[in-house]
XYZ file of C-alpha atoms in Angstrom:
561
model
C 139.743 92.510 142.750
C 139.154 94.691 139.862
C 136.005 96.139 138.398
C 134.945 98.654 135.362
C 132.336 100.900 134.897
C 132.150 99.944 131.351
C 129.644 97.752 129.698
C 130.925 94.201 128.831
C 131.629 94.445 125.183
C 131.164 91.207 123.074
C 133.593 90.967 120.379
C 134.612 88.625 117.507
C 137.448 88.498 114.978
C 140.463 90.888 115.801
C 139.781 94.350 114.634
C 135.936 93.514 114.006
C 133.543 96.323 114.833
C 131.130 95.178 117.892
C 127.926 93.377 116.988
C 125.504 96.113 118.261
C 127.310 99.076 116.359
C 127.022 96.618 113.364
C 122.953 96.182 114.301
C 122.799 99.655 114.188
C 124.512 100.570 111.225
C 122.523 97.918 109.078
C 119.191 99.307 110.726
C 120.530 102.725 109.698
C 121.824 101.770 106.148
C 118.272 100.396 105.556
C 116.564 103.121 107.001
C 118.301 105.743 104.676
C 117.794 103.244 101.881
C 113.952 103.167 102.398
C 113.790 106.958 102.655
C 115.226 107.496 99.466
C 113.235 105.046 98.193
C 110.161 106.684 99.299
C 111.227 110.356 98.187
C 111.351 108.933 94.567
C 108.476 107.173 94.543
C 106.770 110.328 95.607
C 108.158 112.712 93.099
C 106.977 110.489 90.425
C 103.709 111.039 92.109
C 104.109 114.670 91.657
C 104.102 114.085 87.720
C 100.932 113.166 85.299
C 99.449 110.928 85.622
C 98.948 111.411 89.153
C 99.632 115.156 89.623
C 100.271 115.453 92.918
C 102.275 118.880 92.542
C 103.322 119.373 96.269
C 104.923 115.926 96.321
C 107.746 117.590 94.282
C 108.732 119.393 97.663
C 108.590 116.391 99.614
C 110.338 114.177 97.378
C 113.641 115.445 96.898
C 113.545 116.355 100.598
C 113.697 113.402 101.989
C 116.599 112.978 99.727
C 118.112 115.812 101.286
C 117.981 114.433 104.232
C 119.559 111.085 104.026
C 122.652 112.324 102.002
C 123.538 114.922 105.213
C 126.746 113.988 106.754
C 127.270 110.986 104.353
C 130.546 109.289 102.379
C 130.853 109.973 98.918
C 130.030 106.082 98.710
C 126.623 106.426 100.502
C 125.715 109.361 98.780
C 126.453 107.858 95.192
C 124.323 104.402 96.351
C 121.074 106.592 97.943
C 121.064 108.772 95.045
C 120.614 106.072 92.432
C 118.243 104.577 94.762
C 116.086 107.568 94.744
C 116.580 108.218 90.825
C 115.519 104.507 90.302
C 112.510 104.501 92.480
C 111.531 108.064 90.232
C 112.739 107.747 86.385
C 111.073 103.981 86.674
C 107.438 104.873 87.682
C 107.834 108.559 86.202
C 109.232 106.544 82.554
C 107.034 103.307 82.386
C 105.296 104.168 79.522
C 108.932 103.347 77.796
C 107.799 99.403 78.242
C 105.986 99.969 75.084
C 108.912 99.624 73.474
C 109.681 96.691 75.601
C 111.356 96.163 78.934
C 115.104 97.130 77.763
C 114.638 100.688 76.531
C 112.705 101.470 79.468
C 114.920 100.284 82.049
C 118.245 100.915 80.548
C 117.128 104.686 80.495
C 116.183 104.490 84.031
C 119.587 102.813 85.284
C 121.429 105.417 83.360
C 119.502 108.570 84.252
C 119.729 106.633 87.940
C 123.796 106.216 87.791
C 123.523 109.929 86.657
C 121.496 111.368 89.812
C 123.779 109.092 91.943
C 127.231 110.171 90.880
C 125.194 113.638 91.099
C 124.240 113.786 94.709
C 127.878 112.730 95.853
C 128.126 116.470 96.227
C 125.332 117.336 98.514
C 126.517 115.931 102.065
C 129.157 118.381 101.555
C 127.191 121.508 100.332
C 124.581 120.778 103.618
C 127.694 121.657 105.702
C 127.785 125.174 104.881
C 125.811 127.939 106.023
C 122.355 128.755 104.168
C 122.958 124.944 102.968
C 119.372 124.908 101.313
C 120.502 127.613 99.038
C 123.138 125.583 97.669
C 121.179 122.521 97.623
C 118.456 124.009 95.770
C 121.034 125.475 93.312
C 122.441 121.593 93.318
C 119.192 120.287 92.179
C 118.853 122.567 89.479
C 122.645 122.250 88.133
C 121.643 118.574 87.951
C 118.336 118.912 85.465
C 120.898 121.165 83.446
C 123.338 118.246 83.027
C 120.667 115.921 82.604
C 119.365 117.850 79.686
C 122.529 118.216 78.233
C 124.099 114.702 78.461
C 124.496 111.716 77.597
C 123.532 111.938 73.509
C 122.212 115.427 73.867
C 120.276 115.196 77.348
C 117.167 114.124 78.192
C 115.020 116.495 80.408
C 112.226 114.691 81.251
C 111.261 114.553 85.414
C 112.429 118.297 85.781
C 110.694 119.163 88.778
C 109.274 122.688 86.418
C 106.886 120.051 84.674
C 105.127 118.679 88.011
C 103.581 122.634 88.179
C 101.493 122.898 85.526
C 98.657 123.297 87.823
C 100.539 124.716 90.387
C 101.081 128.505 91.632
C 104.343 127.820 91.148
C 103.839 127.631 87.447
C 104.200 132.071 87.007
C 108.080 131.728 87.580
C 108.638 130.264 84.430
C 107.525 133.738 83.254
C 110.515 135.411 84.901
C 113.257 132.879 84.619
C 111.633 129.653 82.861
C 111.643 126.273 83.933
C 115.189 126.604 85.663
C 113.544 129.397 88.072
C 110.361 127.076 88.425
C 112.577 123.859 89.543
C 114.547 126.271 91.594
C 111.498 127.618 93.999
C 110.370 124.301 94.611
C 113.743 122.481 95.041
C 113.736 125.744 97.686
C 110.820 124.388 99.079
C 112.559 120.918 99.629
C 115.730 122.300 100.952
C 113.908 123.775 103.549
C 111.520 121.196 104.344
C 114.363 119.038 104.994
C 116.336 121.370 107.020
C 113.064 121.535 109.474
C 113.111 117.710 109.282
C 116.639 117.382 110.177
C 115.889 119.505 113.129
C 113.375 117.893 114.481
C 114.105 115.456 117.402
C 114.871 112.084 117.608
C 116.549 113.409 114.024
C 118.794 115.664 115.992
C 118.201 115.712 119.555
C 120.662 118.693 120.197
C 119.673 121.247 117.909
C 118.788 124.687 119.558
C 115.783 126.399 119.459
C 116.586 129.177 117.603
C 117.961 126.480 115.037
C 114.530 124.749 114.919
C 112.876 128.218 114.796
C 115.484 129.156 111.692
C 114.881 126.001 109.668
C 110.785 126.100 110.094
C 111.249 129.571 109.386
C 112.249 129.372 105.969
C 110.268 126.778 105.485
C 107.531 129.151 105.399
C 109.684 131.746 103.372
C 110.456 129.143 100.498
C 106.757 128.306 100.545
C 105.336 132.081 100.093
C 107.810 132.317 97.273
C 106.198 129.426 95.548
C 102.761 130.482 96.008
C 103.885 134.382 94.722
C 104.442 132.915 91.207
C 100.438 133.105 90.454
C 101.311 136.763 90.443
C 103.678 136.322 87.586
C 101.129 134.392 85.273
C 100.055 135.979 82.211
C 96.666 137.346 81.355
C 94.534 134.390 79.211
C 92.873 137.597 76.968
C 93.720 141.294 76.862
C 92.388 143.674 75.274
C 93.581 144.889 71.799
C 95.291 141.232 71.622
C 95.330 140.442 67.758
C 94.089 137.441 67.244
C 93.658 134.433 64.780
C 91.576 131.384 64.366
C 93.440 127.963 64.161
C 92.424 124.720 64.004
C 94.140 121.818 65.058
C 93.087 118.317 63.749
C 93.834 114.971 65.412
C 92.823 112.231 62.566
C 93.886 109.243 64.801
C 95.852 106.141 63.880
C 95.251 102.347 63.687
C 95.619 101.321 67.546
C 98.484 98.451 66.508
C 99.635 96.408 69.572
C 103.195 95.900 68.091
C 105.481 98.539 66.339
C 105.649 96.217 63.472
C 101.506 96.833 63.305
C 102.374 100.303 63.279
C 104.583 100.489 60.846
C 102.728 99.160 58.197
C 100.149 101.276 58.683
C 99.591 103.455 55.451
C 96.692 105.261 56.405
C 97.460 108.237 58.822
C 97.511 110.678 56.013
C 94.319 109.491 54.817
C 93.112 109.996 58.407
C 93.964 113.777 58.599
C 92.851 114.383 54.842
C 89.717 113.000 56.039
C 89.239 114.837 59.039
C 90.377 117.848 57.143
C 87.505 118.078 54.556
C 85.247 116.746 57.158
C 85.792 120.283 58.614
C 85.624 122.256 55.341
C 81.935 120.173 55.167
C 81.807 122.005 59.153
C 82.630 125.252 57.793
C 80.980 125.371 54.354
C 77.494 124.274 56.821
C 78.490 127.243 59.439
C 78.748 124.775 62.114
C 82.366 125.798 62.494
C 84.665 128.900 61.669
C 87.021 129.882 58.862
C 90.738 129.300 60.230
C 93.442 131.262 59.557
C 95.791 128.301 59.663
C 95.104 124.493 60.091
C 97.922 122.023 62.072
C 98.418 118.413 61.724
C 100.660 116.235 63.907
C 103.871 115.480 63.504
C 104.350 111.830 61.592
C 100.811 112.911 59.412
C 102.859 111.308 56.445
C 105.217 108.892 56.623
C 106.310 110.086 53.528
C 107.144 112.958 51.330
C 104.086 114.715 50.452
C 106.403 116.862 47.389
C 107.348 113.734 46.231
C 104.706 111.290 46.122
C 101.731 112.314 44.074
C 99.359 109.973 46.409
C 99.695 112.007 49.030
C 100.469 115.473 47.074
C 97.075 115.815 45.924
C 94.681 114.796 48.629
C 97.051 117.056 50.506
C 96.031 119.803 47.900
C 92.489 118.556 47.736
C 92.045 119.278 51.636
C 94.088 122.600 51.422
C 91.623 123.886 48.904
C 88.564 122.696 50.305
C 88.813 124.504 53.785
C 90.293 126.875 52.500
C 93.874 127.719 54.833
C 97.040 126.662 54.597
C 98.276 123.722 56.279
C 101.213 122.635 58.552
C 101.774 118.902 57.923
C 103.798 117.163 60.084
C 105.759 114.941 57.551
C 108.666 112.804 56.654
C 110.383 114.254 54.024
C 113.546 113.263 51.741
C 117.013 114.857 53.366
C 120.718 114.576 52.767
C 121.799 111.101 51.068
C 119.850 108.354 52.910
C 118.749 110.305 55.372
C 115.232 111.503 55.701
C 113.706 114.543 58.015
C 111.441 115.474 60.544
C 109.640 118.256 59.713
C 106.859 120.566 60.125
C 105.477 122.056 56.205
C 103.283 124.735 55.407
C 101.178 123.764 52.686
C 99.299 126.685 50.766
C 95.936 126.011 49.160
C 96.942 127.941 46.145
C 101.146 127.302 46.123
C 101.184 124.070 47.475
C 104.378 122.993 49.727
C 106.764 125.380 50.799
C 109.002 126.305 53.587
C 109.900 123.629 56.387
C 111.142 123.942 59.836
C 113.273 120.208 60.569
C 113.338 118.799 64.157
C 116.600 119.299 65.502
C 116.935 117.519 68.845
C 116.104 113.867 67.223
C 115.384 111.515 69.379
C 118.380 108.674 70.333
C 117.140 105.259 69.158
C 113.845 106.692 67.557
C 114.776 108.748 64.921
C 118.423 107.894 64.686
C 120.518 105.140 66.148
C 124.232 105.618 68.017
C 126.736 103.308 66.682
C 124.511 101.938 64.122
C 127.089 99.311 62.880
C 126.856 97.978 66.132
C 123.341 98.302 67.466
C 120.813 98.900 64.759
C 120.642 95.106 64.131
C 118.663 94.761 67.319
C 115.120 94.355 68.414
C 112.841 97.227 66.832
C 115.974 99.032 65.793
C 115.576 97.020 62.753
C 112.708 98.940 62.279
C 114.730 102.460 61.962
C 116.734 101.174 58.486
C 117.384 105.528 58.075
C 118.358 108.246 60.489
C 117.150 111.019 60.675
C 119.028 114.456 59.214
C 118.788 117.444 62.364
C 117.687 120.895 61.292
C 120.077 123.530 61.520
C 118.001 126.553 63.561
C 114.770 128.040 63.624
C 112.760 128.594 60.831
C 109.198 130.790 61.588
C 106.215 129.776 58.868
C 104.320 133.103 58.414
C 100.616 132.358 57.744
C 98.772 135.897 57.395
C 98.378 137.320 60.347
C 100.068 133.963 62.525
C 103.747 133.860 62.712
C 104.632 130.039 63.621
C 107.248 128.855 66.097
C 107.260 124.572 65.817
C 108.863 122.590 68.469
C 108.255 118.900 67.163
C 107.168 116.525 69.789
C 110.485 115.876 71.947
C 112.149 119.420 71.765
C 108.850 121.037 73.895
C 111.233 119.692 76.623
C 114.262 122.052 75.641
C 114.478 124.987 77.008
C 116.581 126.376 73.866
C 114.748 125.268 71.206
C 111.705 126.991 72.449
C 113.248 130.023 73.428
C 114.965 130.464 69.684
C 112.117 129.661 67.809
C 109.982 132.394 69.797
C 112.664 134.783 69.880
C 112.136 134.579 65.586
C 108.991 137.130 66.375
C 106.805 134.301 66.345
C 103.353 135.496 67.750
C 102.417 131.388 68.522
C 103.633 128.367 69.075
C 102.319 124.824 67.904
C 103.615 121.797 68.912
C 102.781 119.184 66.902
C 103.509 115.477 68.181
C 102.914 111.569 67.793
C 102.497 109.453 71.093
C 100.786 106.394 69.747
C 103.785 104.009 70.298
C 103.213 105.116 73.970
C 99.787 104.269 74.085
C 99.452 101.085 73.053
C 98.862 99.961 77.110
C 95.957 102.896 77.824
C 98.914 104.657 79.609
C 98.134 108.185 79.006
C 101.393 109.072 81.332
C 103.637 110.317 78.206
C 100.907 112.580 76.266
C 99.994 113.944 79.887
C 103.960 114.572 81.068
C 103.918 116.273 76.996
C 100.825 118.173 77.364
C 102.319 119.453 81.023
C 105.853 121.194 79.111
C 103.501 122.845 76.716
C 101.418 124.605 79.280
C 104.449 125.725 81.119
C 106.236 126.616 77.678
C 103.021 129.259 77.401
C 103.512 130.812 80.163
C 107.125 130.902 80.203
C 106.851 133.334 76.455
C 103.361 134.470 76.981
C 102.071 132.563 73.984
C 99.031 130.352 72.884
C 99.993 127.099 72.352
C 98.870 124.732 70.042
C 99.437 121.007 71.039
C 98.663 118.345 68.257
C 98.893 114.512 68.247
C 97.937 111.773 66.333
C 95.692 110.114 68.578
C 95.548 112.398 71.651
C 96.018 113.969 73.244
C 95.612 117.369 71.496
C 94.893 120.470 72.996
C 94.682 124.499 72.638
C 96.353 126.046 75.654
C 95.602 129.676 76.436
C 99.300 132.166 77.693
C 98.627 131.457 81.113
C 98.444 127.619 80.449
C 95.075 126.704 80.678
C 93.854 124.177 78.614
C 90.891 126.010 76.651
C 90.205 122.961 74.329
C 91.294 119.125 74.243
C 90.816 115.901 72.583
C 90.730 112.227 74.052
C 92.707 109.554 73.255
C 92.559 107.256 70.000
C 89.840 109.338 68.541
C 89.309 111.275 65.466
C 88.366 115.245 66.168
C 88.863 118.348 65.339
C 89.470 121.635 67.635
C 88.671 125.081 66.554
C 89.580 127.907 68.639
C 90.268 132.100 68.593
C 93.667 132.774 70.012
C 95.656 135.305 71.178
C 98.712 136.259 68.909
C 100.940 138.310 71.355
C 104.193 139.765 70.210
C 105.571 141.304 73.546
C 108.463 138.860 75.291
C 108.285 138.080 78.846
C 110.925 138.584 80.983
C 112.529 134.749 81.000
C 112.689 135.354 77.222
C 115.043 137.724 77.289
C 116.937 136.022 79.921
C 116.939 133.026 78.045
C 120.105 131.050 79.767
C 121.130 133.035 82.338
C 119.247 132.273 85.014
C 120.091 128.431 84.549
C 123.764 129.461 84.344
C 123.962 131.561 86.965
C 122.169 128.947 89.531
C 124.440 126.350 87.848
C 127.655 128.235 88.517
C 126.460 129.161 92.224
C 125.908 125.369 92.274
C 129.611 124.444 91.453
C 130.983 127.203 93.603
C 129.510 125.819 96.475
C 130.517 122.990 96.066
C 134.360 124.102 95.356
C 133.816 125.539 98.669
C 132.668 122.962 100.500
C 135.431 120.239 99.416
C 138.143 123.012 100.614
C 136.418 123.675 104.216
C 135.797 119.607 104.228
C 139.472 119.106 103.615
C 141.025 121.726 105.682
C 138.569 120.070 108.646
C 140.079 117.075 108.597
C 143.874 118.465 108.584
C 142.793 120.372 111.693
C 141.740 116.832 113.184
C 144.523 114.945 111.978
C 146.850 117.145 113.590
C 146.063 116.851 117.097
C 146.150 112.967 116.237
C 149.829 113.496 115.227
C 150.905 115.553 118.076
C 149.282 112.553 120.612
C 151.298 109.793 118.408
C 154.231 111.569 119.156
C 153.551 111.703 123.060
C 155.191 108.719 125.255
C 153.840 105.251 124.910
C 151.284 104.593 128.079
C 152.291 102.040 130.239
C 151.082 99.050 129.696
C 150.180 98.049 132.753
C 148.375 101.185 133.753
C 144.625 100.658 134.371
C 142.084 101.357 131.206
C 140.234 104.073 132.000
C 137.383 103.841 134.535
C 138.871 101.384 136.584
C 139.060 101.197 140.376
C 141.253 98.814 142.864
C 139.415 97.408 145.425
């Protein structure tokens, strides 16, 4: 008689794994799956609306965690799990534009993030993993911004901090070094949770002790960027009054409504000499310089004499020169973006032109092929892209413009600064993302501009159409703002600073260098993962090579009676 010490194993096909491994691995699979889920739902959390700044630790470190140890297969699937569960909350103010924009950017910047974090399980094999995986997570906002169609850098974890201590490393290294302290913080929040038991049941002590211990480092790091903030005021700051006017625009439920609309430039005109009234009464001050948003005409002022002279009218009457955000007449059939400095004696002169356009906004990809569909119709021209930098010098001010999208790019900011601009204005128009009482996209705007004044030390002014406006002090406070779908005006002293902060100067190295650390790492970690498994296979070799067992030899942990 002849007994085992084994369990009785229940099998099925040949060659079919056992039913309980099978339980486990779907209960695993799912488990991963649900965690991923989770981490992006909470990073979108960590954005406006919501806010909830220390959710962009937590997030991405439950991420982390279920990509350790995984296939390239498993990593690519949880990754676009996660990115879907984030870009679809965190973008949902796209379904103004109807369902298909929306979630075609969310699949793609989804795909993206998955393909991505096929990298990670094997930088978390090597030592100081959260290093690398911080410097990961950082290389991936780069790409992102960068690709497909010129990039799109919205959900960097830098724009979660505008309220955050965190928020003073953008003054060192800009929104790269921002994302990198807290992607820091998740590293090491999921290296403690991977510690932990039942996660691993055999880790040591001293690894347990290692892990919450930088924890704690990564998180003193984040806190030590309120050191780095700049000063609101100083003392001997030269300064200017601005004004920054919001006239509002018809609330149309429909782009179609929207773009028949002929009376934005009325709006601002309006509100315009309804502050020369203000200032001619003394209940408000003499600017220096007056901003409208971007889209104030949806034509060219030069050209078209109906707008040309209430433009002049309003110009005169409060007596500063304008910047008018306005359409005007570019290269063939093209038209541009642009933001024009309008003097009340000279009338129009120099122009800075948007040059990151927006795809399928302000010019369509394969046009012959696409621009027949949906509201695409409703773009019959693209847009021309400016060329570089141009600074609009308004007595004392010396402009910097990044129109609307480009607050998001770290270049474009940095070059037009880096002109000797002493300010920067932002002007905007977020109505076609408002239509639904979402205020997610002006919020998620608003956030880049208060970390863009910090990162150059600068006042910022932020103007919309119909909200939300706002004047933001250099250390990103919001000193003044409008509400939504309302007509006002906001008058405010600023500081006009000239010295450049350190991430200035840096400009793209510090995203380059993290980036390249990023790649290494990853280099190394293929090479150690492939010369691991020729170390295992070879022991398999030299055991195939052994005599065959007998076949009637007992299976191992069986007696004779």
């Amino acid at each position: 008689m002849t007994t085992t010490d084994q369990p009785t194993r229940t099998t099925g096909a040949p060659g079919a794994e056992p039913t309980g491994r099978r339980r486990r691995l779907d209960r695993s699979t799912l488990t991963a799956g649900a965690t991923a889920a989770a981490g992006g739902l909470l990073l979108a959390a960590a954005f406006p609306p919501l806010g909830w700044w220390p959710l962009a630790a937590v997030g991405p470190a439950l991420l982390l965690v279920v990509l350790r140890r995984r296939r390239a297969r498993a990593a690519f699937a949880l990754g676009t799990v996660f990115g879907l569960a984030f870009f679809g909350p965190h973008l949902v103010w796209l379904t103004n534009l109807g369902p298909l924009p929306w979630a075609a950017l969310t699949v793609i910047q989804a795909l993206l993030l998955g393909g991505l974090s096929c990298a990670v399980p094997v930088l978390t094999r090597l030592p100081a993993w959260p290093l690398w995986a911080a410097a990961w997570w950082v290389a991936v906002e780069a790409l992102r911004s960068r690709v497909p169609l010129g990039g799109f850098p919205w959900g960097r974890l830098a724009f979660s901090q505008a309220d955050a201590p965190t928020l003073g490393w953008a003054a060192i290294g800009g929104a790269p070094a921002v994302s990198a302290v807290v992607a820091l913080a998740a590293a090491c929040l999921a290296a403690v949770l991977t510690t932990l038991p039942p996660a691993a049941p055999s880790a040591t002590r001293r690894g347990r002790a290692v892990a919450a211990t930088g924890l704690l480092a990564a998180l003193a790091g984040c806190a030590a960027g309120a050191a780095f903030l700049p000063a609101a005021a100083r003392s001997g700051d030269e300064q200017a009054t601005v004004a920054v006017v919001q006239g509002n625009v018809p609330r149309g439920r429909t782009l179609e409504e929207q773009a028949r609309v002929r009376q934005v430039a009325e709006n601002h005109v309006a509100a315009t000499r309804e502050l020369a009234a203000d200032i001619q009464a003394g209940r408000a001050p003499q600017p220096d310089l007056v901003l409208w948003p971007e889209n104030a005409t949806d034509r060219d002022p030069r050209e078209d004499p109906t707008l040309r002279g209430p433009i002049s009218q309003a110009a005169a009457e409060v007596g500063a020169p304008i910047v008018v955000g306005a359409i005007l007449d570019g290269p063939g059939d093209r038209i541009r973006n642009a933001s024009l400095l309008w003097d009340p004696e000279t009338g129009p002169g120099p122009y800075y032109t948007k040059q990151h356009l927006v795809p399928f906004g302000e010019y369509i990809p394969a046009r012959g092929l696409l621009g027949g569909f949906g509201d695409l119709q409703l773009i019959p021209r693209d847009f021309a892209p400016g060329e570089g930098p141009v600074r609009l010098d308004v007595g004392p001010v010396r402009l910097a413009s990044s129109i609307c999208y480009e607050v998001a790019y770290d270049g474009q900011v940095r070059e037009a600064v880096r002109t000797g601009a002493n300010l920067i204005a932002v002007p905007t128009n977020n109505a076609t993302y408002m239509r639904d009482d979402n205020l997610a996209e002006p919020e998620q705007q608003l956030a880049m501009s208060r970390l863009r004044a910090v990162e150059h030390d600068r006042s910022v002014l932020h103007a919309s159409t119909t909200g939300i406006s706002a004047v933001i002090a250099p250390d990103g406070s919001v000193t003044a703002a409008t509400g939504p779908w309302t007509r006002e005006v906001l008058t405010a002293t600023v500081p006009l600073r000239t010295d450049t902060t350190l991430a200035t100067r840096l400009g793209a190295v510090p995203e380059t260098g993290i980036a390249l650390a990023a790649a290494a790492a990853t280099a190394l970690g293929v090479v150690r993962a492939r010369r691991a498994r020729r170390a295992a296979a070879e022991p398999a070799a030299d055991s195939a090579a052994e005599p065959a067992a007998d076949p009637n030899a007992p299976e191992p942990g069986t007696r004779h009676d």
